[in-house]
PDB file of C-alpha atoms in Angstrom:
ATOM      1  CA  ALA E   1     -21.318 -35.641   4.354  1.00 67.00           C
ATOM      2  CA  GLN E   2     -19.283 -34.096   7.103  1.00 77.00           C
ATOM      3  CA  THR E   3     -19.512 -30.299   7.801  1.00 90.00           C
ATOM      4  CA  VAL E   4     -17.290 -27.982   9.684  1.00 95.00           C
ATOM      5  CA  THR E   5     -18.598 -24.634  10.932  1.00 96.00           C
ATOM      6  CA  GLN E   6     -16.495 -21.862  12.438  1.00 96.00           C
ATOM      7  CA  SER E   7     -18.986 -19.341  13.637  1.00 96.00           C
ATOM      8  CA  GLN E   8     -16.508 -16.447  14.130  1.00 96.00           C
ATOM      9  CA  PRO E   9     -15.332 -14.784  10.862  1.00 94.00           C
ATOM     10  CA  GLU E  10     -13.057 -12.478  12.630  1.00 96.00           C
ATOM     11  CA  MET E  11     -11.589 -11.952  16.039  1.00 97.00           C
ATOM     12  CA  SER E  12      -9.137  -9.468  17.486  1.00 97.00           C
ATOM     13  CA  VAL E  13      -7.088  -9.903  20.770  1.00 97.00           C
ATOM     14  CA  GLN E  14      -4.426  -7.727  22.492  1.00 97.00           C
ATOM     15  CA  GLU E  15      -1.004  -9.003  22.486  1.00 97.00           C
ATOM     16  CA  ALA E  16      -0.278 -11.308  25.525  1.00 97.00           C
ATOM     17  CA  GLU E  17      -3.946 -12.002  26.034  1.00 97.00           C
ATOM     18  CA  THR E  18      -5.939 -15.177  25.320  1.00 98.00           C
ATOM     19  CA  VAL E  19      -8.361 -15.735  22.475  1.00 98.00           C
ATOM     20  CA  THR E  20     -10.561 -18.901  21.903  1.00 98.00           C
ATOM     21  CA  LEU E  21     -11.737 -19.927  18.342  1.00 98.00           C
ATOM     22  CA  SER E  22     -14.869 -22.054  18.105  1.00 98.00           C
ATOM     23  CA  CYS E  23     -15.322 -25.065  15.724  1.00 98.00           C
ATOM     24  CA  THR E  24     -18.235 -27.405  15.478  1.00 97.00           C
ATOM     25  CA  TYR E  25     -18.589 -30.387  13.077  1.00 96.00           C
ATOM     26  CA  ASP E  26     -21.146 -32.853  11.984  1.00 94.00           C
ATOM     27  CA  THR E  27     -20.480 -36.407  11.492  1.00 91.00           C
ATOM     28  CA  SER E  28     -21.895 -39.853  12.226  1.00 89.00           C
ATOM     29  CA  GLU E  29     -18.472 -41.423  12.453  1.00 88.00           C
ATOM     30  CA  ASN E  30     -16.849 -42.474  15.597  1.00 88.00           C
ATOM     31  CA  ASN E  31     -13.246 -42.484  14.582  1.00 89.00           C
ATOM     32  CA  TYR E  32     -11.872 -39.407  13.123  1.00 92.00           C
ATOM     33  CA  TYR E  33      -9.240 -36.595  13.429  1.00 93.00           C
ATOM     34  CA  LEU E  34      -9.375 -32.875  13.852  1.00 95.00           C
ATOM     35  CA  PHE E  35      -6.962 -30.243  12.986  1.00 96.00           C
ATOM     36  CA  TRP E  36      -6.300 -26.533  13.283  1.00 97.00           C
ATOM     37  CA  TYR E  37      -4.309 -24.984  10.538  1.00 96.00           C
ATOM     38  CA  LYS E  38      -3.015 -21.517  10.517  1.00 96.00           C
ATOM     39  CA  GLN E  39      -2.440 -19.411   7.234  1.00 94.00           C
ATOM     40  CA  PRO E  40      -0.637 -16.158   7.857  1.00 91.00           C
ATOM     41  CA  PRO E  41      -1.078 -13.347   5.344  1.00 87.00           C
ATOM     42  CA  SER E  42       0.662 -14.396   2.023  1.00 79.00           C
ATOM     43  CA  ARG E  43       2.320 -17.367   3.652  1.00 81.00           C
ATOM     44  CA  GLN E  44       1.962 -21.082   3.605  1.00 88.00           C
ATOM     45  CA  MET E  45      -0.793 -22.873   5.609  1.00 91.00           C
ATOM     46  CA  ILE E  46       0.807 -24.728   8.427  1.00 92.00           C
ATOM     47  CA  LEU E  47      -0.596 -27.261  11.076  1.00 94.00           C
ATOM     48  CA  VAL E  48      -1.080 -25.818  14.546  1.00 96.00           C
ATOM     49  CA  ILE E  49      -2.467 -28.838  16.325  1.00 96.00           C
ATOM     50  CA  ARG E  50      -4.066 -32.214  15.783  1.00 94.00           C
ATOM     51  CA  GLN E  51      -6.368 -34.270  17.763  1.00 95.00           C
ATOM     52  CA  GLU E  52      -7.449 -37.864  17.544  1.00 92.00           C
ATOM     53  CA  ALA E  53     -11.133 -38.549  18.363  1.00 92.00           C
ATOM     54  CA  TYR E  54     -10.283 -41.687  20.387  1.00 90.00           C
ATOM     55  CA  LYS E  55      -8.052 -39.706  22.742  1.00 89.00           C
ATOM     56  CA  GLN E  56      -9.845 -38.120  25.687  1.00 86.00           C
ATOM     57  CA  GLN E  57      -6.943 -35.894  26.640  1.00 92.00           C
ATOM     58  CA  ASN E  58      -6.962 -32.453  24.893  1.00 95.00           C
ATOM     59  CA  ALA E  59      -4.034 -31.800  22.635  1.00 94.00           C
ATOM     60  CA  THR E  60      -1.537 -29.015  23.438  1.00 95.00           C
ATOM     61  CA  GLU E  61       1.250 -27.336  21.518  1.00 94.00           C
ATOM     62  CA  ASN E  62       3.098 -24.722  23.367  1.00 95.00           C
ATOM     63  CA  ARG E  63       0.720 -21.708  23.583  1.00 97.00           C
ATOM     64  CA  PHE E  64      -2.001 -23.557  21.621  1.00 97.00           C
ATOM     65  CA  SER E  65      -4.463 -25.917  23.208  1.00 97.00           C
ATOM     66  CA  VAL E  66      -7.803 -27.297  22.186  1.00 97.00           C
ATOM     67  CA  ASN E  67     -10.932 -28.063  24.121  1.00 97.00           C
ATOM     68  CA  PHE E  68     -12.351 -31.302  22.428  1.00 96.00           C
ATOM     69  CA  GLN E  69     -15.923 -32.143  23.371  1.00 96.00           C
ATOM     70  CA  LYS E  70     -16.800 -35.305  21.449  1.00 94.00           C
ATOM     71  CA  ALA E  71     -20.322 -35.502  22.490  1.00 94.00           C
ATOM     72  CA  ALA E  72     -21.082 -31.925  21.607  1.00 95.00           C
ATOM     73  CA  LYS E  73     -18.938 -32.185  18.435  1.00 96.00           C
ATOM     74  CA  SER E  74     -17.026 -29.195  19.497  1.00 97.00           C
ATOM     75  CA  PHE E  75     -13.251 -28.509  18.970  1.00 97.00           C
ATOM     76  CA  SER E  76     -12.228 -25.069  20.006  1.00 98.00           C
ATOM     77  CA  LEU E  77      -8.708 -23.764  19.771  1.00 98.00           C
ATOM     78  CA  LYS E  78      -7.211 -21.477  22.659  1.00 98.00           C
ATOM     79  CA  ILE E  79      -4.225 -19.217  21.932  1.00 98.00           C
ATOM     80  CA  SER E  80      -2.621 -18.169  25.044  1.00 98.00           C
ATOM     81  CA  ASP E  81      -0.216 -15.212  25.368  1.00 97.00           C
ATOM     82  CA  SER E  82      -1.018 -14.043  22.003  1.00 98.00           C
ATOM     83  CA  GLN E  83       1.835 -12.870  19.771  1.00 97.00           C
ATOM     84  CA  LEU E  84       1.796 -10.487  16.741  1.00 96.00           C
ATOM     85  CA  GLY E  85       2.891 -13.437  14.557  1.00 95.00           C
ATOM     86  CA  ASP E  86      -0.200 -15.207  15.535  1.00 97.00           C
ATOM     87  CA  THR E  87      -2.213 -12.979  13.204  1.00 97.00           C
ATOM     88  CA  ALA E  88      -3.504 -15.199  10.555  1.00 96.00           C
ATOM     89  CA  MET E  89      -6.591 -17.128   9.201  1.00 95.00           C
ATOM     90  CA  TYR E  90      -7.277 -20.105  11.322  1.00 97.00           C
ATOM     91  CA  PHE E  91      -9.031 -23.194   9.747  1.00 96.00           C
ATOM     92  CA  CYS E  92     -10.659 -26.022  11.570  1.00 96.00           C
ATOM     93  CA  ALA E  93     -10.568 -29.275   9.585  1.00 94.00           C
ATOM     94  CA  PHE E  94     -12.019 -32.814   9.831  1.00 93.00           C
ATOM     95  CA  HIS E  95     -10.798 -36.081   8.552  1.00 90.00           C
ATOM     96  CA  GLU E  96     -12.540 -39.480   8.800  1.00 85.00           C
ATOM     97  CA  ALA E  97     -10.248 -42.187   9.923  1.00 80.00           C
ATOM     98  CA  ALA E  98     -11.207 -44.203   6.780  1.00 78.00           C
ATOM     99  CA  GLY E  99     -11.764 -41.204   4.536  1.00 75.00           C
ATOM    100  CA  ASN E 100      -9.878 -39.584   1.790  1.00 74.00           C
ATOM    101  CA  LYS E 101      -9.902 -35.898   2.389  1.00 80.00           C
ATOM    102  CA  LEU E 102      -9.957 -33.068   4.898  1.00 87.00           C
ATOM    103  CA  THR E 103     -13.164 -31.030   5.274  1.00 90.00           C
ATOM    104  CA  PHE E 104     -12.378 -27.436   6.196  1.00 92.00           C
ATOM    105  CA  GLY E 105     -14.385 -24.850   8.014  1.00 94.00           C
ATOM    106  CA  GLY E 106     -14.810 -21.439   6.602  1.00 93.00           C
ATOM    107  CA  GLY E 107     -11.975 -19.886   8.638  1.00 95.00           C
ATOM    108  CA  THR E 108     -11.543 -17.298  11.344  1.00 96.00           C
ATOM    109  CA  ARG E 109      -9.421 -14.350  10.873  1.00 96.00           C
ATOM    110  CA  VAL E 110      -7.390 -13.471  13.957  1.00 97.00           C
ATOM    111  CA  LEU E 111      -5.792 -10.042  14.429  1.00 97.00           C
ATOM    112  CA  VAL E 112      -3.389  -9.642  17.316  1.00 97.00           C
ATOM    113  CA  LYS E 113      -3.106  -5.961  18.306  1.00 97.00           C
ATOM    114  CA  PRO E 114      -0.008  -4.473  19.891  1.00 95.00           C
TER     115      PRO E 114
ATOM    116  CA  GLU S   1       7.927 -25.055   6.775  1.00 52.00           C
ATOM    117  CA  ALA S   2       7.347 -28.140   4.763  1.00 60.00           C
ATOM    118  CA  ASP S   3       9.317 -28.888   1.606  1.00 91.00           C
ATOM    119  CA  ILE S   4       6.521 -28.336  -0.956  1.00 94.00           C
ATOM    120  CA  TYR S   5       6.797 -25.832  -3.725  1.00 95.00           C
ATOM    121  CA  GLN S   6       4.450 -24.159  -6.080  1.00 96.00           C
ATOM    122  CA  THR S   7       5.243 -22.185  -9.247  1.00 96.00           C
ATOM    123  CA  PRO S   8       4.354 -19.658 -10.335  1.00 96.00           C
ATOM    124  CA  ARG S   9       3.353 -17.840  -7.138  1.00 94.00           C
ATOM    125  CA  TYR S  10       1.241 -15.239  -9.095  1.00 95.00           C
ATOM    126  CA  LEU S  11      -0.105 -15.513 -12.758  1.00 96.00           C
ATOM    127  CA  VAL S  12      -2.158 -13.053 -14.725  1.00 96.00           C
ATOM    128  CA  ILE S  13      -3.285 -14.429 -18.106  1.00 96.00           C
ATOM    129  CA  GLY S  14      -5.886 -13.743 -20.634  1.00 95.00           C
ATOM    130  CA  THR S  15      -8.950 -15.848 -21.395  1.00 96.00           C
ATOM    131  CA  GLY S  16      -8.545 -18.920 -23.464  1.00 95.00           C
ATOM    132  CA  LYS S  17      -4.883 -19.673 -22.637  1.00 95.00           C
ATOM    133  CA  LYS S  18      -3.704 -23.016 -21.494  1.00 95.00           C
ATOM    134  CA  ILE S  19      -1.875 -22.968 -18.123  1.00 95.00           C
ATOM    135  CA  THR S  20      -0.254 -25.388 -15.958  1.00 97.00           C
ATOM    136  CA  LEU S  21       0.368 -24.866 -12.295  1.00 97.00           C
ATOM    137  CA  GLU S  22       3.302 -26.794 -10.906  1.00 98.00           C
ATOM    138  CA  CYS S  23       3.577 -28.487  -7.553  1.00 98.00           C
ATOM    139  CA  SER S  24       6.558 -30.457  -6.262  1.00 97.00           C
ATOM    140  CA  GLN S  25       7.388 -32.052  -2.903  1.00 96.00           C
ATOM    141  CA  THR S  26      10.704 -33.443  -1.640  1.00 94.00           C
ATOM    142  CA  MET S  27       9.391 -35.463   1.255  1.00 91.00           C
ATOM    143  CA  GLY S  28       8.483 -38.581  -0.650  1.00 91.00           C
ATOM    144  CA  HIS S  29       4.821 -38.347   0.198  1.00 92.00           C
ATOM    145  CA  ASP S  30       2.449 -40.611  -1.641  1.00 92.00           C
ATOM    146  CA  LYS S  31      -0.666 -38.441  -1.407  1.00 92.00           C
ATOM    147  CA  MET S  32      -1.059 -35.152  -3.069  1.00 94.00           C
ATOM    148  CA  TYR S  33      -3.999 -32.673  -3.325  1.00 94.00           C
ATOM    149  CA  TRP S  34      -5.154 -29.616  -5.030  1.00 95.00           C
ATOM    150  CA  TYR S  35      -7.440 -27.117  -3.279  1.00 94.00           C
ATOM    151  CA  GLN S  36      -9.123 -24.049  -4.580  1.00 94.00           C
ATOM    152  CA  GLN S  37      -9.421 -21.226  -2.131  1.00 92.00           C
ATOM    153  CA  ASP S  38     -12.039 -18.519  -2.918  1.00 85.00           C
ATOM    154  CA  PRO S  39     -11.838 -14.872  -1.966  1.00 75.00           C
ATOM    155  CA  GLY S  40     -13.780 -15.715   1.300  1.00 72.00           C
ATOM    156  CA  MET S  41     -10.908 -18.060   2.045  1.00 78.00           C
ATOM    157  CA  GLU S  42     -12.852 -21.216   2.136  1.00 82.00           C
ATOM    158  CA  LEU S  43     -10.953 -24.185   0.777  1.00 88.00           C
ATOM    159  CA  HIS S  44     -12.392 -26.774  -1.580  1.00 89.00           C
ATOM    160  CA  LEU S  45     -10.759 -30.012  -2.706  1.00 91.00           C
ATOM    161  CA  ILE S  46     -10.656 -30.176  -6.475  1.00 93.00           C
ATOM    162  CA  HIS S  47      -8.176 -33.184  -7.087  1.00 95.00           C
ATOM    163  CA  TYR S  48      -6.204 -35.686  -5.234  1.00 93.00           C
ATOM    164  CA  SER S  49      -3.730 -38.645  -5.807  1.00 94.00           C
ATOM    165  CA  TYR S  50      -2.801 -41.574  -3.836  1.00 91.00           C
ATOM    166  CA  GLY S  51       0.456 -42.232  -5.802  1.00 92.00           C
ATOM    167  CA  VAL S  52       1.930 -42.486  -9.221  1.00 94.00           C
ATOM    168  CA  ASN S  53      -0.653 -43.009 -11.998  1.00 94.00           C
ATOM    169  CA  SER S  54      -3.569 -42.300  -9.425  1.00 93.00           C
ATOM    170  CA  THR S  55      -5.773 -39.298  -9.754  1.00 94.00           C
ATOM    171  CA  GLU S  56      -9.263 -38.561  -8.337  1.00 93.00           C
ATOM    172  CA  LYS S  57     -11.680 -35.746  -8.437  1.00 91.00           C
ATOM    173  CA  GLY S  58     -12.466 -33.983  -5.296  1.00 88.00           C
ATOM    174  CA  ASP S  59     -15.605 -32.252  -4.073  1.00 81.00           C
ATOM    175  CA  LEU S  60     -15.638 -29.228  -6.132  1.00 80.00           C
ATOM    176  CA  SER S  61     -16.300 -29.698  -9.747  1.00 76.00           C
ATOM    177  CA  SER S  62     -13.413 -28.315 -11.652  1.00 80.00           C
ATOM    178  CA  GLU S  63     -12.462 -27.891 -15.371  1.00 88.00           C
ATOM    179  CA  SER S  64      -8.910 -28.493 -14.509  1.00 92.00           C
ATOM    180  CA  THR S  65      -7.011 -31.753 -15.017  1.00 94.00           C
ATOM    181  CA  VAL S  66      -4.111 -33.277 -13.105  1.00 96.00           C
ATOM    182  CA  SER S  67      -1.378 -35.994 -13.687  1.00 96.00           C
ATOM    183  CA  ARG S  68       0.935 -37.851 -11.429  1.00 97.00           C
ATOM    184  CA  ILE S  69       3.819 -39.319 -13.378  1.00 96.00           C
ATOM    185  CA  ARG S  70       6.276 -38.980 -10.691  1.00 96.00           C
ATOM    186  CA  THR S  71       5.852 -39.170  -6.925  1.00 95.00           C
ATOM    187  CA  GLU S  72       7.173 -35.754  -6.330  1.00 96.00           C
ATOM    188  CA  HIS S  73       5.297 -33.885  -9.003  1.00 97.00           C
ATOM    189  CA  PHE S  74       1.537 -33.173  -9.300  1.00 98.00           C
ATOM    190  CA  PRO S  75       0.822 -30.480 -11.929  1.00 98.00           C
ATOM    191  CA  LEU S  76      -2.657 -29.021 -12.554  1.00 97.00           C
ATOM    192  CA  THR S  77      -3.655 -27.880 -16.050  1.00 95.00           C
ATOM    193  CA  LEU S  78      -6.351 -25.604 -17.388  1.00 93.00           C
ATOM    194  CA  GLU S  79      -6.835 -26.077 -21.137  1.00 92.00           C
ATOM    195  CA  SER S  80      -8.724 -22.852 -21.675  1.00 94.00           C
ATOM    196  CA  ALA S  81      -8.539 -20.385 -18.749  1.00 94.00           C
ATOM    197  CA  ARG S  82     -11.652 -18.294 -18.058  1.00 94.00           C
ATOM    198  CA  PRO S  83     -12.367 -15.444 -15.580  1.00 94.00           C
ATOM    199  CA  SER S  84     -14.329 -17.875 -13.339  1.00 91.00           C
ATOM    200  CA  HIS S  85     -11.010 -19.677 -12.793  1.00 93.00           C
ATOM    201  CA  THR S  86      -9.546 -16.725 -10.916  1.00 94.00           C
ATOM    202  CA  SER S  87      -8.659 -18.078  -7.523  1.00 93.00           C
ATOM    203  CA  GLN S  88      -5.835 -19.152  -5.265  1.00 94.00           C
ATOM    204  CA  TYR S  89      -4.754 -22.722  -5.750  1.00 96.00           C
ATOM    205  CA  LEU S  90      -3.120 -24.701  -2.963  1.00 95.00           C
ATOM    206  CA  CYS S  91      -1.111 -27.839  -3.342  1.00 96.00           C
ATOM    207  CA  ALA S  92      -0.731 -30.164  -0.302  1.00 95.00           C
ATOM    208  CA  SER S  93       0.858 -33.561   0.329  1.00 94.00           C
ATOM    209  CA  SER S  94       0.787 -36.204   3.006  1.00 91.00           C
ATOM    210  CA  GLU S  95       2.183 -39.674   3.741  1.00 86.00           C
ATOM    211  CA  TYR S  96       0.010 -42.602   2.709  1.00 76.00           C
ATOM    212  CA  ARG S  97      -2.095 -43.104   5.783  1.00 69.00           C
ATOM    213  CA  SER S  98      -5.355 -41.147   5.171  1.00 59.00           C
ATOM    214  CA  THR S  99      -5.109 -39.255   8.361  1.00 67.00           C
ATOM    215  CA  ASP S 100      -1.518 -38.068   8.120  1.00 76.00           C
ATOM    216  CA  THR S 101      -1.094 -34.396   8.390  1.00 85.00           C
ATOM    217  CA  GLN S 102      -1.206 -32.558   5.204  1.00 90.00           C
ATOM    218  CA  TYR S 103       1.618 -30.178   4.282  1.00 91.00           C
ATOM    219  CA  PHE S 104       0.651 -27.129   2.121  1.00 93.00           C
ATOM    220  CA  GLY S 105       2.623 -25.205  -0.498  1.00 95.00           C
ATOM    221  CA  PRO S 106       2.614 -21.406  -0.672  1.00 93.00           C
ATOM    222  CA  GLY S 107      -0.165 -21.304  -3.274  1.00 94.00           C
ATOM    223  CA  THR S 108      -0.551 -19.867  -6.850  1.00 96.00           C
ATOM    224  CA  ARG S 109      -2.715 -16.875  -7.172  1.00 94.00           C
ATOM    225  CA  LEU S 110      -4.279 -17.073 -10.587  1.00 96.00           C
ATOM    226  CA  THR S 111      -6.054 -14.173 -12.365  1.00 96.00           C
ATOM    227  CA  VAL S 112      -7.801 -14.684 -15.604  1.00 96.00           C
ATOM    228  CA  LEU S 113      -8.602 -11.408 -17.343  1.00 95.00           C
TER     229      LEU S 113
END
C-alpha cells in the first residue's frame, strides 16, 4: 500500500518570504500522480499543484512550485513571496495511475505572519 | 472554487439518531468520494462511486452507507449515530479518469452527543 509522509506538522513564515514543505511517499509503481492541496481555515480544500510522475519538469503555478525527485520519492512544495492568504493546512497526496483513490499525507499547517 | 455543495455545514445531534449528509455537484462528474477528516486533520477515504448505481467502500471502515441514484447526488447516511462518529466529513468529485483532480466540498462538521 502507498504511504505519504509529511514530516513537518507546522511551519511559520514571514509575509513575502519563502517556505518549503516536504513530502515523501512510498510506492512500487512507476506511473502515478502527485498533488498538493490547500485547506484554509473553515474553507474548502482546493488543488494547489499537480505533477505527473512521467514528467521530468517540475510543475509550477504562479508562486507555487514543486521539487519532484522521483528516485528519492520526494515531492516538496515551495511557496514564494508568501501572502497572508496562504495560511492553511497543506496536504500532499498520491494517486496511482491505475488506482481508485488519493492517499493523503497527514498535513502541514502553514502560518504566514505579517 | 468548484461547484460541489454539502449540507448541513454543521450538525449536532444525539446518540441513536439517523442522519443523512448531503453532497451535490453540478459539474457532471462521474466519480464521487466521501472522506472522514479526524481532529488531527488526516483524511481517510470511507466511500466512493464510479457513477450511478456504483458504490464502493474505502480504506477506513465506516458504519455509514451511501447511495448514488443520480449523477449529481451522493448522500451519506448513518442509521444510528454514536459519539465515535463525531468528525468532519468531506465530499469530493472528479471526472471519470482515475487520476483527474478531485474537487472538494466545504465539509460537514458532525458532533454526536
